[in-house]
C-alpha cells in the first residue's frame, strides 16, 4: 500500500491489482477506480500546473476540482479561465 500527501489530499493506492485509488479530503472520502495512477501526474511534475489546480480547488470549494484539473488538460484550461475571469467595471 502506497500513500502520498498532496496539500489537503491524501492519495492512497488500495489495491495494486485493481488500480483502486482512495482520495481523502478534509471532510469526505472518495474512491476512484482508474486504469492507472496517472491521476496526479501533471501536478507532481509541474509546479505551475499544481499551483493553478490548488487555486482552482480553493476558489471553487469543490472536492473534485483538484483531481480533475491535474488529470485532464481541458479541465485545467477551464480552471485557468475561471481564475482569470473578472467582471467588467462600469
mmCIF file of C-alpha atoms in Angstrom:
data_model
loop_
_atom_site.group_PDB
_atom_site.id
_atom_site.type_symbol
_atom_site.label_atom_id
_atom_site.label_comp_id
_atom_site.label_asym_id
_atom_site.label_seq_id
_atom_site.Cartn_x
_atom_site.Cartn_y
_atom_site.Cartn_z
ATOM 1 C CA UNK A 1 0.000 0.000 0.000
ATOM 2 C CA UNK A 2 1.382 3.389 -1.020
ATOM 3 C CA UNK A 3 0.374 6.793 0.389
ATOM 4 C CA UNK A 4 1.388 10.278 -0.713
ATOM 5 C CA UNK A 5 0.245 13.603 0.706
ATOM 6 C CA UNK A 6 -0.582 16.437 -1.691
ATOM 7 C CA UNK A 7 -1.679 19.537 0.249
ATOM 8 C CA UNK A 8 -5.113 18.669 1.722
ATOM 9 C CA UNK A 9 -5.418 15.475 -0.298
ATOM 10 C CA UNK A 10 -4.147 12.070 0.666
ATOM 11 C CA UNK A 11 -3.744 9.686 -2.255
ATOM 12 C CA UNK A 12 -3.618 6.062 -1.329
ATOM 13 C CA UNK A 13 -3.404 3.096 -3.645
ATOM 14 C CA UNK A 14 -5.626 0.494 -2.023
ATOM 15 C CA UNK A 15 -5.231 -2.470 -4.325
ATOM 16 C CA UNK A 16 -2.426 -2.721 -6.878
ATOM 17 C CA UNK A 17 -4.148 -5.377 -8.972
ATOM 18 C CA UNK A 18 -7.402 -3.447 -9.398
ATOM 19 C CA UNK A 19 -5.918 0.078 -9.527
ATOM 20 C CA UNK A 20 -8.257 1.390 -6.861
ATOM 21 C CA UNK A 21 -7.386 4.849 -5.614
ATOM 22 C CA UNK A 22 -8.725 6.436 -2.466
ATOM 23 C CA UNK A 23 -8.611 10.216 -2.197
ATOM 24 C CA UNK A 24 -9.233 11.539 1.286
ATOM 25 C CA UNK A 25 -10.014 15.237 1.557
ATOM 26 C CA UNK A 26 -10.587 17.241 4.707
ATOM 27 C CA UNK A 27 -14.228 16.235 5.030
ATOM 28 C CA UNK A 28 -15.003 13.486 2.551
ATOM 29 C CA UNK A 29 -13.619 10.225 1.296
ATOM 30 C CA UNK A 30 -13.779 9.421 -2.410
ATOM 31 C CA UNK A 31 -12.795 6.136 -4.018
ATOM 32 C CA UNK A 32 -11.973 6.069 -7.722
ATOM 33 C CA UNK A 33 -11.455 3.099 -9.985
ATOM 34 C CA UNK A 34 -8.962 4.126 -12.642
ATOM 35 C CA UNK A 35 -6.860 2.345 -15.248
ATOM 36 C CA UNK A 36 -3.590 3.753 -13.985
ATOM 37 C CA UNK A 37 -2.249 6.022 -11.285
ATOM 38 C CA UNK A 38 -1.692 8.946 -13.634
ATOM 39 C CA UNK A 39 -4.424 10.899 -11.845
ATOM 40 C CA UNK A 40 -1.987 13.318 -10.203
ATOM 41 C CA UNK A 41 0.936 13.076 -12.638
ATOM 42 C CA UNK A 42 0.602 16.564 -14.104
ATOM 43 C CA UNK A 43 0.546 18.184 -10.655
ATOM 44 C CA UNK A 44 3.512 16.197 -9.396
ATOM 45 C CA UNK A 45 5.588 17.009 -12.484
ATOM 46 C CA UNK A 46 4.843 20.707 -12.956
ATOM 47 C CA UNK A 47 4.715 23.255 -10.106
ATOM 48 C CA UNK A 48 2.831 25.688 -12.379
ATOM 49 C CA UNK A 49 0.065 23.159 -13.012
ATOM 50 C CA UNK A 50 -0.077 22.301 -9.317
ATOM 51 C CA UNK A 51 -0.425 25.988 -8.432
ATOM 52 C CA UNK A 52 -3.324 26.508 -10.856
ATOM 53 C CA UNK A 53 -5.095 23.363 -9.649
ATOM 54 C CA UNK A 54 -4.685 24.245 -5.976
ATOM 55 C CA UNK A 55 -6.052 27.755 -6.562
ATOM 56 C CA UNK A 56 -8.957 26.361 -8.582
ATOM 57 C CA UNK A 57 -9.847 23.868 -5.845
ATOM 58 C CA UNK A 58 -9.685 26.591 -3.191
ATOM 59 C CA UNK A 59 -11.758 29.154 -5.110
ATOM 60 C CA UNK A 60 -14.398 26.709 -6.367
ATOM 61 C CA UNK A 61 -14.567 24.911 -2.990
ATOM 62 C CA UNK A 62 -15.025 21.678 -4.903
ATOM 63 C CA UNK A 63 -13.597 18.330 -3.820
ATOM 64 C CA UNK A 64 -13.370 17.287 -7.467
ATOM 65 C CA UNK A 65 -11.563 20.355 -8.846
ATOM 66 C CA UNK A 66 -8.021 19.344 -7.893
ATOM 67 C CA UNK A 67 -8.104 15.738 -9.176
ATOM 68 C CA UNK A 68 -9.818 16.732 -12.419
ATOM 69 C CA UNK A 69 -7.527 19.684 -13.024
ATOM 70 C CA UNK A 70 -4.441 17.534 -12.513
ATOM 71 C CA UNK A 71 -5.595 14.741 -14.776
ATOM 72 C CA UNK A 72 -7.218 16.442 -17.779
ATOM 73 C CA UNK A 73 -5.949 19.329 -19.861
ATOM 74 C CA UNK A 74 -9.474 20.544 -20.730
ATOM 75 C CA UNK A 75 -10.387 20.804 -17.047
ATOM 76 C CA UNK A 76 -7.121 22.624 -16.342
ATOM 77 C CA UNK A 77 -7.902 25.127 -19.120
ATOM 78 C CA UNK A 78 -11.379 25.656 -17.637
ATOM 79 C CA UNK A 79 -9.842 26.293 -14.216
ATOM 80 C CA UNK A 80 -7.420 28.828 -15.689
ATOM 81 C CA UNK A 81 -10.279 30.657 -17.451
ATOM 82 C CA UNK A 82 -12.312 30.587 -14.237
ATOM 83 C CA UNK A 83 -9.438 32.033 -12.202
ATOM 84 C CA UNK A 84 -8.720 34.732 -14.810
ATOM 85 C CA UNK A 85 -12.365 35.829 -15.100
ATOM 86 C CA UNK A 86 -13.120 39.355 -13.912
ATOM 87 C CA UNK A 87 -16.241 41.471 -14.112
ATOM 88 C CA UNK A 88 -16.023 44.499 -16.340
ATOM 89 C CA UNK A 89 -16.044 47.780 -14.451
ATOM 90 C CA UNK A 90 -18.611 50.410 -15.413
#
